[in-house]
Coordinates of C-alpha atoms and ligand atoms in Angstrom, one line a residue:
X143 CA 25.4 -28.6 -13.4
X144 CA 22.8 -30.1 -11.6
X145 CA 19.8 -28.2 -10.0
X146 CA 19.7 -28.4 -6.9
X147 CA 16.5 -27.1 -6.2
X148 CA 13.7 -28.9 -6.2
X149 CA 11.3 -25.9 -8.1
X150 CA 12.0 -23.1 -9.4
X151 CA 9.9 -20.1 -8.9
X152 CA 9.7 -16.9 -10.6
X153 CA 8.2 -13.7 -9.4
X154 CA 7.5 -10.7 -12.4
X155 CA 7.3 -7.4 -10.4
X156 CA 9.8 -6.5 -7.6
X157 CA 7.7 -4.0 -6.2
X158 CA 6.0 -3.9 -2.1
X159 CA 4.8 -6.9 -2.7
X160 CA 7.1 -8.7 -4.9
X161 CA 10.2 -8.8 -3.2
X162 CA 9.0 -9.1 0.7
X163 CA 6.7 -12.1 -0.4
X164 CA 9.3 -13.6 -2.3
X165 CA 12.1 -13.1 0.3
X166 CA 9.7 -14.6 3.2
X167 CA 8.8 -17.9 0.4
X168 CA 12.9 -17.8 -0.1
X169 CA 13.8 -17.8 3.3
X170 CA 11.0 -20.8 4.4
X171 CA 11.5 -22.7 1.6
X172 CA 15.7 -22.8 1.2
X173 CA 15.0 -26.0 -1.3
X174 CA 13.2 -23.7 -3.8
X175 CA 14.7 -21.3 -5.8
X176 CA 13.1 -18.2 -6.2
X177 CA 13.8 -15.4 -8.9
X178 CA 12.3 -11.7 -8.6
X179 CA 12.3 -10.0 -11.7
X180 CA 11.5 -6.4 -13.2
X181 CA 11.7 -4.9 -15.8
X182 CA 13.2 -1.5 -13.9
X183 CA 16.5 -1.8 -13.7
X184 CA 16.9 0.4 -10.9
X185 CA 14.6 -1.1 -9.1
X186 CA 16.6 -4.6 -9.2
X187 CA 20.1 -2.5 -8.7
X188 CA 18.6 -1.2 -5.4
X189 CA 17.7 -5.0 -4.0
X190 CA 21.1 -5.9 -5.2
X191 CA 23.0 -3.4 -3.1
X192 CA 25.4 -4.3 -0.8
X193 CA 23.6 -1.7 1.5
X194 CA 21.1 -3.3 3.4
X195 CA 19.8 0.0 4.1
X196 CA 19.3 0.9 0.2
X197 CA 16.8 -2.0 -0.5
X198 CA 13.9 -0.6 -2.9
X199 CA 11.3 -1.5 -0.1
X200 CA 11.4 -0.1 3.1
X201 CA 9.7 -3.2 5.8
X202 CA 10.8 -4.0 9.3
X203 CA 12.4 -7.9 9.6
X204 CA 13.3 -6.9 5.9
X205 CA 16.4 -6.2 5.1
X206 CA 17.7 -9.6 7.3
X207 CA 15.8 -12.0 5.2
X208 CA 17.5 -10.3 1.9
X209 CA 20.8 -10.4 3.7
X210 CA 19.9 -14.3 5.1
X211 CA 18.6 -15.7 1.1
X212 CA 19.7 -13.2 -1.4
X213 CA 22.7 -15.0 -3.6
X214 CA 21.9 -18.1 -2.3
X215 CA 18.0 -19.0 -3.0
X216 CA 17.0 -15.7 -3.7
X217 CA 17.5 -13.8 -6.8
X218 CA 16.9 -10.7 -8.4
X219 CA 17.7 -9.3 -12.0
X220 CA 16.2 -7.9 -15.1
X221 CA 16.3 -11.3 -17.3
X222 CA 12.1 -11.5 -17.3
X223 CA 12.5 -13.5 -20.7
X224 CA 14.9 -16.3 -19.3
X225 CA 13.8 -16.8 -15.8
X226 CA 10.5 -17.2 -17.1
X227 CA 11.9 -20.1 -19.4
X228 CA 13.2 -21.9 -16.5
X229 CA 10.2 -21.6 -13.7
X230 CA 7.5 -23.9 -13.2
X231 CA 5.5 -21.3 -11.0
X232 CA 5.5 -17.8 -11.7
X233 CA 4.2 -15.7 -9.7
X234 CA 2.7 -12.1 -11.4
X235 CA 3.0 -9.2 -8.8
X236 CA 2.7 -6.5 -11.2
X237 CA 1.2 -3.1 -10.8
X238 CA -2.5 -2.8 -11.1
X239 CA -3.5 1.0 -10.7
X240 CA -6.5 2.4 -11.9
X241 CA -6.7 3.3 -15.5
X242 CA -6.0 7.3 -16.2
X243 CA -7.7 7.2 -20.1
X244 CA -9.6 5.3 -22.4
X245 CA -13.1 3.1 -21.3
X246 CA -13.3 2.9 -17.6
X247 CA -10.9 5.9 -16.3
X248 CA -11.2 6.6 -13.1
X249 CA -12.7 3.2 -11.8
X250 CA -11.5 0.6 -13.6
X251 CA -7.5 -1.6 -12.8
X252 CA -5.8 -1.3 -15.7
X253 CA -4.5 -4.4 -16.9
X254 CA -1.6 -3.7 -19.4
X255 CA 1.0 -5.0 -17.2
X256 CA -1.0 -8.0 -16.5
X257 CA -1.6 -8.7 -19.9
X258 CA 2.1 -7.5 -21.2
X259 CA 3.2 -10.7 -18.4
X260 CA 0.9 -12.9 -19.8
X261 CA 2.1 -12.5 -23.1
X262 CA 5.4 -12.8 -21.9
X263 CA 4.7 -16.0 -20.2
X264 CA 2.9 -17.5 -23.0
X265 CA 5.7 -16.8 -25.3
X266 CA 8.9 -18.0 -23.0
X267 CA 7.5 -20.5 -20.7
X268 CA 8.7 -24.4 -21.4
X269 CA 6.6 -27.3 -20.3
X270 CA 3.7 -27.0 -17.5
X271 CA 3.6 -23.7 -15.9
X272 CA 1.5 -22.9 -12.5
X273 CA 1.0 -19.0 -13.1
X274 CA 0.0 -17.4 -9.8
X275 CA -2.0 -14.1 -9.8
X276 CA -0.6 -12.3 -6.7
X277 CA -1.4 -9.0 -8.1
X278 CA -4.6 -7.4 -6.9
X279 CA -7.5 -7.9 -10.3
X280 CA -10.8 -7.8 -11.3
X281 CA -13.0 -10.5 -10.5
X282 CA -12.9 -12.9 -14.1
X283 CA -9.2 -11.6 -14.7
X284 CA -8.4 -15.2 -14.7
X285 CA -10.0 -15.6 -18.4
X286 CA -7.8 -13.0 -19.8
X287 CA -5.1 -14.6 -18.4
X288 CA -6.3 -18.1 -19.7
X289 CA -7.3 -17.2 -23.3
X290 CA -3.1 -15.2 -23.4
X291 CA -1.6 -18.5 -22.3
X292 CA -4.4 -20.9 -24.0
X293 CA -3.9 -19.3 -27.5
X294 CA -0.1 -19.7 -26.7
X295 CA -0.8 -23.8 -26.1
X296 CA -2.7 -23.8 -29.6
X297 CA 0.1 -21.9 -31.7
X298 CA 3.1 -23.2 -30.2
X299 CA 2.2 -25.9 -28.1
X300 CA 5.4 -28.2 -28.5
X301 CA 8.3 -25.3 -26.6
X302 CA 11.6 -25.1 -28.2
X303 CA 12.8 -27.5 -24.9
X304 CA 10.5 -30.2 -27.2
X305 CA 8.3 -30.2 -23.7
X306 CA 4.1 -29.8 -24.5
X307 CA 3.9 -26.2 -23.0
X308 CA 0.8 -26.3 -20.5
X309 CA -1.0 -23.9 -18.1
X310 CA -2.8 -23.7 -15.0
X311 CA -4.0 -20.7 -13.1
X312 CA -4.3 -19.8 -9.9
X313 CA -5.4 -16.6 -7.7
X314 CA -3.2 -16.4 -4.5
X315 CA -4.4 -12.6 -3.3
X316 CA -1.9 -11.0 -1.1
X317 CA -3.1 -9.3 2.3
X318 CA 0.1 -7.7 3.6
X319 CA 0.0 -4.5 4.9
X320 CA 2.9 -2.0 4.3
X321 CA 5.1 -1.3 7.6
X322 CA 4.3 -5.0 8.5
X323 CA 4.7 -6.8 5.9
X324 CA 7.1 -9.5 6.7
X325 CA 5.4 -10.0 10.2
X326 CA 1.8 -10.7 8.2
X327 CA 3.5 -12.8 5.7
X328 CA 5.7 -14.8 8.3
X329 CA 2.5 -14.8 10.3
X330 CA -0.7 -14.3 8.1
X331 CA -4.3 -14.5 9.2
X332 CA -5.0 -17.1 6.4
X333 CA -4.1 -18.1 3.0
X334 CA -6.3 -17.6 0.1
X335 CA -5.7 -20.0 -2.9
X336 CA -8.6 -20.1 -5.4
X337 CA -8.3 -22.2 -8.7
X338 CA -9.7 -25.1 -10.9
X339 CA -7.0 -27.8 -11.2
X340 CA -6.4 -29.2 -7.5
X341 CA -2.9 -30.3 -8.2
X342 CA -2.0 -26.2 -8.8
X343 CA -3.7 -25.8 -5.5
X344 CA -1.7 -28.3 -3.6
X345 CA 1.2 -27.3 -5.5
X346 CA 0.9 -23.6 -4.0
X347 CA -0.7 -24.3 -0.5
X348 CA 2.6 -26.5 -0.1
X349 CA 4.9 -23.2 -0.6
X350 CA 2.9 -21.8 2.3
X351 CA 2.5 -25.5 4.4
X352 CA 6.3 -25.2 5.0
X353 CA 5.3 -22.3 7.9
X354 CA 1.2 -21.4 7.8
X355 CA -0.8 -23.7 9.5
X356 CA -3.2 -25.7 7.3
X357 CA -6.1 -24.7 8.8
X358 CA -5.2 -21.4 7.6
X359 CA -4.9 -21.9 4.1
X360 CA -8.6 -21.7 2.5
X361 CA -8.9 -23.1 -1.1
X362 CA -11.8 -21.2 -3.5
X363 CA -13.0 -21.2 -6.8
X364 CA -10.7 -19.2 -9.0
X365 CA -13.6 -15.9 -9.0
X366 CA -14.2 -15.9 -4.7
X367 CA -10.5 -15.7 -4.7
X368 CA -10.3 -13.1 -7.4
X369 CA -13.1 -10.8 -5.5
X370 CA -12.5 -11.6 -1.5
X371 CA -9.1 -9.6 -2.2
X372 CA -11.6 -6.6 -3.7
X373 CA -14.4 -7.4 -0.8
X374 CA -11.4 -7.3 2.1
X375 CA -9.9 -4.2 1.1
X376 CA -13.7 -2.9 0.3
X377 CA -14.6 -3.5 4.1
X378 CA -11.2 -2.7 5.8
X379 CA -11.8 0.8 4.1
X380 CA -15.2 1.3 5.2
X381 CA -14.2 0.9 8.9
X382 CA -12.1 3.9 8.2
X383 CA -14.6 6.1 6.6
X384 CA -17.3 5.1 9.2
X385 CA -14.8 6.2 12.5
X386 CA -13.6 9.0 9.9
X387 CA -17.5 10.2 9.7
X388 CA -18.0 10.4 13.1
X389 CA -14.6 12.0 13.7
X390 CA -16.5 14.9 13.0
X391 CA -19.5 14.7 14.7
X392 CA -17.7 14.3 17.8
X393 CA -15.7 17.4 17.3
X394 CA -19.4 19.3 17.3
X395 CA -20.9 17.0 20.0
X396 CA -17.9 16.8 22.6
X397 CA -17.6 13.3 22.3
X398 CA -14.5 11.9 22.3
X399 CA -13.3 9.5 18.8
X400 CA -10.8 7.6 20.9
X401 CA -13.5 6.6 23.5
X402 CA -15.9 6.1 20.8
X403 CA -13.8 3.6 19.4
X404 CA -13.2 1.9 22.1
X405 CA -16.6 2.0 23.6
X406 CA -18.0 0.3 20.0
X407 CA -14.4 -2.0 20.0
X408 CA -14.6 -3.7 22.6
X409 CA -18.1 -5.6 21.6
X410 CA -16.0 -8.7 20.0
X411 CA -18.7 -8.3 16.9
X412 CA -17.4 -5.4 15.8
X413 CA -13.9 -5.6 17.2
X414 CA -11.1 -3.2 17.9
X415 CA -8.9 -3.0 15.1
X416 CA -9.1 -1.1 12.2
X417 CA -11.3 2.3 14.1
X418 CA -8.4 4.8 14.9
X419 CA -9.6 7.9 13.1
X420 CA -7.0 9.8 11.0
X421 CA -6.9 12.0 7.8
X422 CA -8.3 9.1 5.6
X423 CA -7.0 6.0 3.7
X424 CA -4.2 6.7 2.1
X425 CA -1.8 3.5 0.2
X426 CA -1.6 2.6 -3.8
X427 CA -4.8 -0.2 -2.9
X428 CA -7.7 0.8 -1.0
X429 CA -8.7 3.6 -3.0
X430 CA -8.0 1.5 -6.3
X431 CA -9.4 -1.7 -4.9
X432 CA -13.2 -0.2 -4.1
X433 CA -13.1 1.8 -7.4
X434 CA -12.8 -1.2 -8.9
X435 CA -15.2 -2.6 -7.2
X436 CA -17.6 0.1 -8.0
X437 CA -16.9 -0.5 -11.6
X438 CA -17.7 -4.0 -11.4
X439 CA -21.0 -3.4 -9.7
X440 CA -22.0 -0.6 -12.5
X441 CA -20.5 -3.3 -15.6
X442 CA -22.6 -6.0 -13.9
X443 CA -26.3 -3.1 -13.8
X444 CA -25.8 -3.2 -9.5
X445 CA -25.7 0.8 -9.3
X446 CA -27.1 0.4 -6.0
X447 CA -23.8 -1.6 -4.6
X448 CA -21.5 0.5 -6.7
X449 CA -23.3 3.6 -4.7
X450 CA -22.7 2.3 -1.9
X451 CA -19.5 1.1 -2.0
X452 CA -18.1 4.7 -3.8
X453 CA -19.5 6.7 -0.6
X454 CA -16.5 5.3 1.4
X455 CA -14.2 7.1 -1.1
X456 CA -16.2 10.0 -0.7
X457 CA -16.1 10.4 3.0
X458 CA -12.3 9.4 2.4
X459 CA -11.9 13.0 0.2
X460 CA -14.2 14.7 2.7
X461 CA -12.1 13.7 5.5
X462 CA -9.3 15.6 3.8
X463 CA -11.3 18.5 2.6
X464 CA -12.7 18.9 6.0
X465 CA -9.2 19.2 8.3
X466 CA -7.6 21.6 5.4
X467 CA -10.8 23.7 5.9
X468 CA -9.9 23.7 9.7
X469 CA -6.7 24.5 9.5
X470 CA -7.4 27.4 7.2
X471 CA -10.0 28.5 9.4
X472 CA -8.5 28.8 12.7
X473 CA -5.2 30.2 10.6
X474 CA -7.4 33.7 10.5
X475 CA -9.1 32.5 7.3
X476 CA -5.7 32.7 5.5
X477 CA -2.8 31.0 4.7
X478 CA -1.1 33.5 2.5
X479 CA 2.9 34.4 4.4
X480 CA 2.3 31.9 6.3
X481 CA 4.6 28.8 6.9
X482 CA 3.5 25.6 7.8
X483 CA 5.2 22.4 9.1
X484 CA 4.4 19.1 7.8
X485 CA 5.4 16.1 9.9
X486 CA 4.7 12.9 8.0
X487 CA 4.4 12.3 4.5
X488 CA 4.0 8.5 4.0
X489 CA 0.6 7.0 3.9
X490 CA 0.8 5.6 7.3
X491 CA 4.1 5.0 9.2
X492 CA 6.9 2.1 9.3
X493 CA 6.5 2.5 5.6
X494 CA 8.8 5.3 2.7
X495 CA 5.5 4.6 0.2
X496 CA 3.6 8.5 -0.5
X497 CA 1.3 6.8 -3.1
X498 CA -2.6 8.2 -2.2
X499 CA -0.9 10.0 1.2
X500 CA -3.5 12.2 2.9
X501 CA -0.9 14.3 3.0
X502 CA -0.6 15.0 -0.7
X503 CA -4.3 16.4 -0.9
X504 CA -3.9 18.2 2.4
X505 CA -0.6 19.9 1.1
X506 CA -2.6 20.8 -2.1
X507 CA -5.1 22.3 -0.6
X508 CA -2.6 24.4 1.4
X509 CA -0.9 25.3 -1.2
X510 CA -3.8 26.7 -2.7
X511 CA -4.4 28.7 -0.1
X512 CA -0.8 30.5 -0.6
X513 CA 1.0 28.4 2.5
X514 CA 4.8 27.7 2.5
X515 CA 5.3 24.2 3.4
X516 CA 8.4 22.7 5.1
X517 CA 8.0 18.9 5.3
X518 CA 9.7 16.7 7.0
X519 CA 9.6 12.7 7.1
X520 CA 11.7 10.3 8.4
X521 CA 11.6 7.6 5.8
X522 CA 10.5 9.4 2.6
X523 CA 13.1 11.1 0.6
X524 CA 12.9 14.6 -0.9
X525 CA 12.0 13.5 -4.9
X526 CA 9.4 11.4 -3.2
X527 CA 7.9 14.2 -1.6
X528 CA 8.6 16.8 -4.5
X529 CA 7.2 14.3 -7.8
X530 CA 4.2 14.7 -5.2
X531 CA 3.2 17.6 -6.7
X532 CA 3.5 19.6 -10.2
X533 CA 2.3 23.0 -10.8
X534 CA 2.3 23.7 -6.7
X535 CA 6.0 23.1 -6.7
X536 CA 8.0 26.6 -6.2
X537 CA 11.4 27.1 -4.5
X538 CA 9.1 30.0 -2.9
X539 CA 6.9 27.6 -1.3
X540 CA 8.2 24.5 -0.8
X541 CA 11.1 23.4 1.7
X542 CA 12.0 19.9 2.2
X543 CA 13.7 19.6 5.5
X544 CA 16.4 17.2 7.6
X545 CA 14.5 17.3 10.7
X546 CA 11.3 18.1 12.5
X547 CA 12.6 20.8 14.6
X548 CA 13.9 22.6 11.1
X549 CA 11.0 22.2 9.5
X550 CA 8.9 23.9 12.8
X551 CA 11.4 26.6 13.0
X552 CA 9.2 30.2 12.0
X553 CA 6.4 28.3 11.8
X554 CA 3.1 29.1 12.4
X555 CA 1.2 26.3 12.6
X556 CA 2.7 22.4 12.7
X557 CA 0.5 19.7 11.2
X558 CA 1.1 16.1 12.1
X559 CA 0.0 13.9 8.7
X560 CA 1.5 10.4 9.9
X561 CA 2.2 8.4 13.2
X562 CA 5.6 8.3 13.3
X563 CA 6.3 7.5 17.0
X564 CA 9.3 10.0 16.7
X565 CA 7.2 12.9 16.7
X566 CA 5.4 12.3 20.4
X567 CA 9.2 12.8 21.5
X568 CA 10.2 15.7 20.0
X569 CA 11.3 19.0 22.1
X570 CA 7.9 20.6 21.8
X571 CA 8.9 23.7 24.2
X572 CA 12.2 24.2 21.9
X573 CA 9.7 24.1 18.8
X574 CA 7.0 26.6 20.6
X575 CA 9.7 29.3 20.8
X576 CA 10.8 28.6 17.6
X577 CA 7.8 29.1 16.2
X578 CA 5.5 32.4 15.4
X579 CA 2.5 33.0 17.6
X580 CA 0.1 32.1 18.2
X581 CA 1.6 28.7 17.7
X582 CA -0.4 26.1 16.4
X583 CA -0.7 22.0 15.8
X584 CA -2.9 20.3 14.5
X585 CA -2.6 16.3 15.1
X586 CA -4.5 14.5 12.3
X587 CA -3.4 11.2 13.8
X588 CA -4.4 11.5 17.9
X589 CA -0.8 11.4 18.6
X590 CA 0.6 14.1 20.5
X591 CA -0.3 14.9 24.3
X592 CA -2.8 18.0 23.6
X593 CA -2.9 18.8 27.7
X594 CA 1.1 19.0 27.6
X595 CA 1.4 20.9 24.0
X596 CA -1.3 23.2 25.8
X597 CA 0.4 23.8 28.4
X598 CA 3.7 24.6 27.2
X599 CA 1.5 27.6 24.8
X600 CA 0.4 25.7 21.8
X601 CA -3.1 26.3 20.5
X602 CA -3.9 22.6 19.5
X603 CA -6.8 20.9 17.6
X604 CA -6.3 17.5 17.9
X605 CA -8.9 15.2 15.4
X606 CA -12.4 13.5 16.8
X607 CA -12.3 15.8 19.9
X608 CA -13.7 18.8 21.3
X609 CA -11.6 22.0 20.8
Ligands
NAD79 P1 4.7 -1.9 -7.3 O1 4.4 -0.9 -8.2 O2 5.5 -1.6 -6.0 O3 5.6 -3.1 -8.0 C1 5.2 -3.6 -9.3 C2 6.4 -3.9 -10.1 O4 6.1 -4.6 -11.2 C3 7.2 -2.6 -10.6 O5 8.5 -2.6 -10.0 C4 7.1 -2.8 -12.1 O6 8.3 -2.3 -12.7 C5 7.0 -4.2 -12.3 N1 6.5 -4.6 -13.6 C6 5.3 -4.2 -14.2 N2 5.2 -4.9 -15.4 C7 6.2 -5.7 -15.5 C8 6.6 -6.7 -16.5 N3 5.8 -6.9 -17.6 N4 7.7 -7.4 -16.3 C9 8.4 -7.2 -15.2 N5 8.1 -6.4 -14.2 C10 7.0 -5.6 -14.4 O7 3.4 -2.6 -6.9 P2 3.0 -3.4 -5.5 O8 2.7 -2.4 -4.4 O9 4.0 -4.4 -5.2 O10 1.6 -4.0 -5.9 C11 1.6 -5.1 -6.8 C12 0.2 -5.7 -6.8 O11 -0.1 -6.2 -5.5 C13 -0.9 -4.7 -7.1 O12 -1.9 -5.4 -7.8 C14 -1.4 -4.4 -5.7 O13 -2.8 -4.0 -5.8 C15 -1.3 -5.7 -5.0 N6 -1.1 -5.5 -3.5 C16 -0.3 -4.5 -3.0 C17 -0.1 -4.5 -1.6 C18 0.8 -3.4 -1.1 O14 0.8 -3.3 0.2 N7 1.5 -2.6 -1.8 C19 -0.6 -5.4 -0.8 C20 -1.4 -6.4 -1.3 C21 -1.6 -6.5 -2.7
UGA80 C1 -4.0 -2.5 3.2 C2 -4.6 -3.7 3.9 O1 -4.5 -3.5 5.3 C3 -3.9 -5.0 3.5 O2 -4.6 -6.1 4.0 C4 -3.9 -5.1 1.9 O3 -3.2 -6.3 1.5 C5 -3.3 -3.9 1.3 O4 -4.0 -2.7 1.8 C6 -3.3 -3.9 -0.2 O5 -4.1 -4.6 -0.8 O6 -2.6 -3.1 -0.7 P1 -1.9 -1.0 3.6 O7 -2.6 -0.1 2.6 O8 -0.5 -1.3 3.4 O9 -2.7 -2.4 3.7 O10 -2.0 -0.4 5.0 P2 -3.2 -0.3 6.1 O11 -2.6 -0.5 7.4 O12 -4.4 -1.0 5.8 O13 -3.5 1.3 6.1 C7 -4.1 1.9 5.0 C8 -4.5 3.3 5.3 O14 -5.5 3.4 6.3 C9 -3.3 4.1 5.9 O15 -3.4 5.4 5.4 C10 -3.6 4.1 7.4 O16 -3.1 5.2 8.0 C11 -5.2 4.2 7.4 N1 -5.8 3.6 8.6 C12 -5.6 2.3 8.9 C13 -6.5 4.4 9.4 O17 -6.7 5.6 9.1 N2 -7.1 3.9 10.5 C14 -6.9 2.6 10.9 O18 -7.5 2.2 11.9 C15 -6.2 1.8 10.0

């Protein structure tokens, strides 16, 4: 049978980024055909569900562009090898955490799954083949990537199809953010597309032409492409550690962080987005992104700019450190018998990803401190929350719960770790008498109304203000 597509594109990891980009690409471009693939086969089960509600990925505007393309443009399976035989773009969206062992630990992205798609590519592609790093890398990742495919071109540069097997590469960084993810797709602040061979340029910025703007779309050299992704996420993170930092001076000053933030905001140089204090960064990139950063700097003899840059992870930690040490504090010094209420577990709200959650260090730290926690989250589910943690995991200590109120009930303090709106509504006089006295919350997140929780008994410390 004919094809009746007019390209076909394939995207290797069906992961946050992976299958919203892909869906939003499906559902603007209905004359392309676009293949997600993995190489976890639950993974690709879940976006194949006949539950809407089961999807992998939990985005808002999400699960009606899967329903809208999937079957029709959109596909998702675990055939890597033969999908990748029948693309001309292919998109990597693979994993890119930071390496746990070997040179670099710590700092450093570790590239395996990069390189294990390369090699895949370079071994099943047919013909000319855009390749399209939409995974977050190290500046120069582009030469690994090129010397994979390019030693493919030498060995086995007539394919099977008879076609002379080509490649071009370009960097097309992604700036979603979880919880909106389909919104800044559908409606992104620009389009980054960095490269060396215009005609893989135009070929890409035309995906993105069918609903972006042109004006939007800003074409690079393949390494400013490669390192703005590194540099945004660098400088979105140090607005947080800088309001995070001084979070805690206003707490000893009686300043106010929310009147701070405003007060500095609203001077359109700095601008107001991006300064509501909280218990740190959390999400699988930020932390990753500037450590790779840092390791860059160090590789390339700038130790001053990797100093720098690693002091906004620090604060990030210390933010942490500092709220479990007041929690512990006004707790009478200990946490031992006590139980303690976590509301919140994902990184941020409107989103089920835990990785790099303030609350998983602020739990740990708890925990340490001999606390029972009962958590409670209305998008994460319970193995999400217990793979959290290892050697702190004890039926003793640990309760995952079905609701806020159940997880307040006996408590003696409540801690409030995310912004879901939900928990601004909740029956906060049925929870104070539920709840041992003195009755305590703590709201990492400046989301509760501390005058009414005061009010109705609580004893409240709410983050950036004065007690
Ligand atoms: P993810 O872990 O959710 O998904 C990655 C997927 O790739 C996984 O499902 C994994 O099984 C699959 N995979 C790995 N190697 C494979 C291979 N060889 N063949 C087929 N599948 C393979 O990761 P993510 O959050 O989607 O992030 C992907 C990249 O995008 C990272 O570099 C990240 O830094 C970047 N990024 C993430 C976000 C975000 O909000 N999560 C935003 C912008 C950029
Ligand atoms: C972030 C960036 O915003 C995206 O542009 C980028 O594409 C993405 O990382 C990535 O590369 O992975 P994300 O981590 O999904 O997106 O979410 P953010 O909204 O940036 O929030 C990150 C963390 O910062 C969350 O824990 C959030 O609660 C916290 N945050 C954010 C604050 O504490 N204060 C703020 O004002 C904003």
């Amino acid at each position: 049978m004919k094809n009746k597509f007019t390209r076909n594109i394939c995207c290797i990891g069906a992961g946050y980024v992976g299958g919203p980009t892909m869906s939003v690409i499906a559902s603007n471009c209905p004359e392309i055909r676009v293949d997600v693939v993995d190489i976890n086969e639950e993974r690709i089960k879940a976006w194949n569900s006949d539950e809407l509600s089961k999807l992998p990925v939990f985005e808002p505007g999400l699960e009606s562009l899967v329903e809208k393309c999937r079957g029709k443009n959109l596909f998702f399976s675990n055939k890597v090898e033969e999908t990748i035989s029948k693309a001309d773009i292919i998109f990597i969206s693979v994993n890119t955490p930071t390496k746990t062992k070997g040179l670099g630990a710590g700092l450093a992205s570790d590239l395996k799954w990069i390189e294990s798609s390369a090699r895949q590519i370079a071994k099943f592609a047919r013909s000319h083949t855009v390749v399209v790093e939409k995974s977050t890398l190290p500046v120069k990742t582009a030469e690994t990537i090129k010397a994979i495919l390019n030693s493919s071109e030498q060995n086995d540069h007539i394919s099977n199809s008879g076609m002379k097997k080509t490649f071009s590469i370009v960097s097309n960084p992604e700036f979603l953010a979880e919880g909106t993810a389909i919104d800044d797709l559908q409606n992104p602040d620009r389009v980054l597309i960095g490269g060396e061979d215009i005609d893989s340029i135009n070929l890409i910025s035309d995906i993105y032409k069918s609903w972006v703007d042109q004006d939007k779309i800003i074409t690079t050299n393949l390494w400013s492409s490669e390192l703005s992704k590194l540099v945004a996420n660098a400088f979105l993170a140090q607005r947080i550690s800088s309001i995070n930092s001084i979070s805690a001076l206003c707490e000893t000053t009686g300043a106010n962080i929310n009147e701070v933030a405003e007060a500095i905001g609203t001077d359109k140089r700095i601008g107001r987005r991006f300064l509501n204090s909280g218990p740190g960064f959390g999400g699988s990139c930020f932390k990753k992104d500037i450590l790779n950063l840092v390791y860059l700097c160090r590789y390339y003899g700038l130790d001053e700019v990797a100093d720098y840059w690693e002091q906004v992870v620090k604060v990030n930690l210390w933010q942490q450190e500092r709220i479990s040490r007041i929690i512990i504090k006004n707790l009478f010094g200990t946490l031992s018998e006590k139980r303690i209420a976590i509301l919140g577990f994902s990184f941020k709200s409107n989103t089920n990803d835990t990785r790099q959650s303030p609350a998983i260090n602020i739990s740990k730290y708890l925990f340490q401190e001999g606390a029972k926690l009962a958590f409670y989250d209305p998008k994460v589910s319970e193995i999400q929350i217990t793979s959290s943690f290892g050697e702190f995991k004890n039926e003793e200590t640990f309760e995952i719960c079905e609701s806020a109120i159940q997880a307040c009930e006996g408590a003696d303090a409540v801690i409030v770790l995310t912004e879901w709106q939900e928990f601004k509504y909740l029956d906060w006089i049925s929870i104070y008498k539920s709840m041992r006295k003195p009755a305590w919350v703590f709201d990492t997140r400046i989301l509760l109304e501390k005058d009414k929780l005061k009010e109705i008994g609580f004893e409240v410390w709410t983050l950036g203000t004065p007690f």
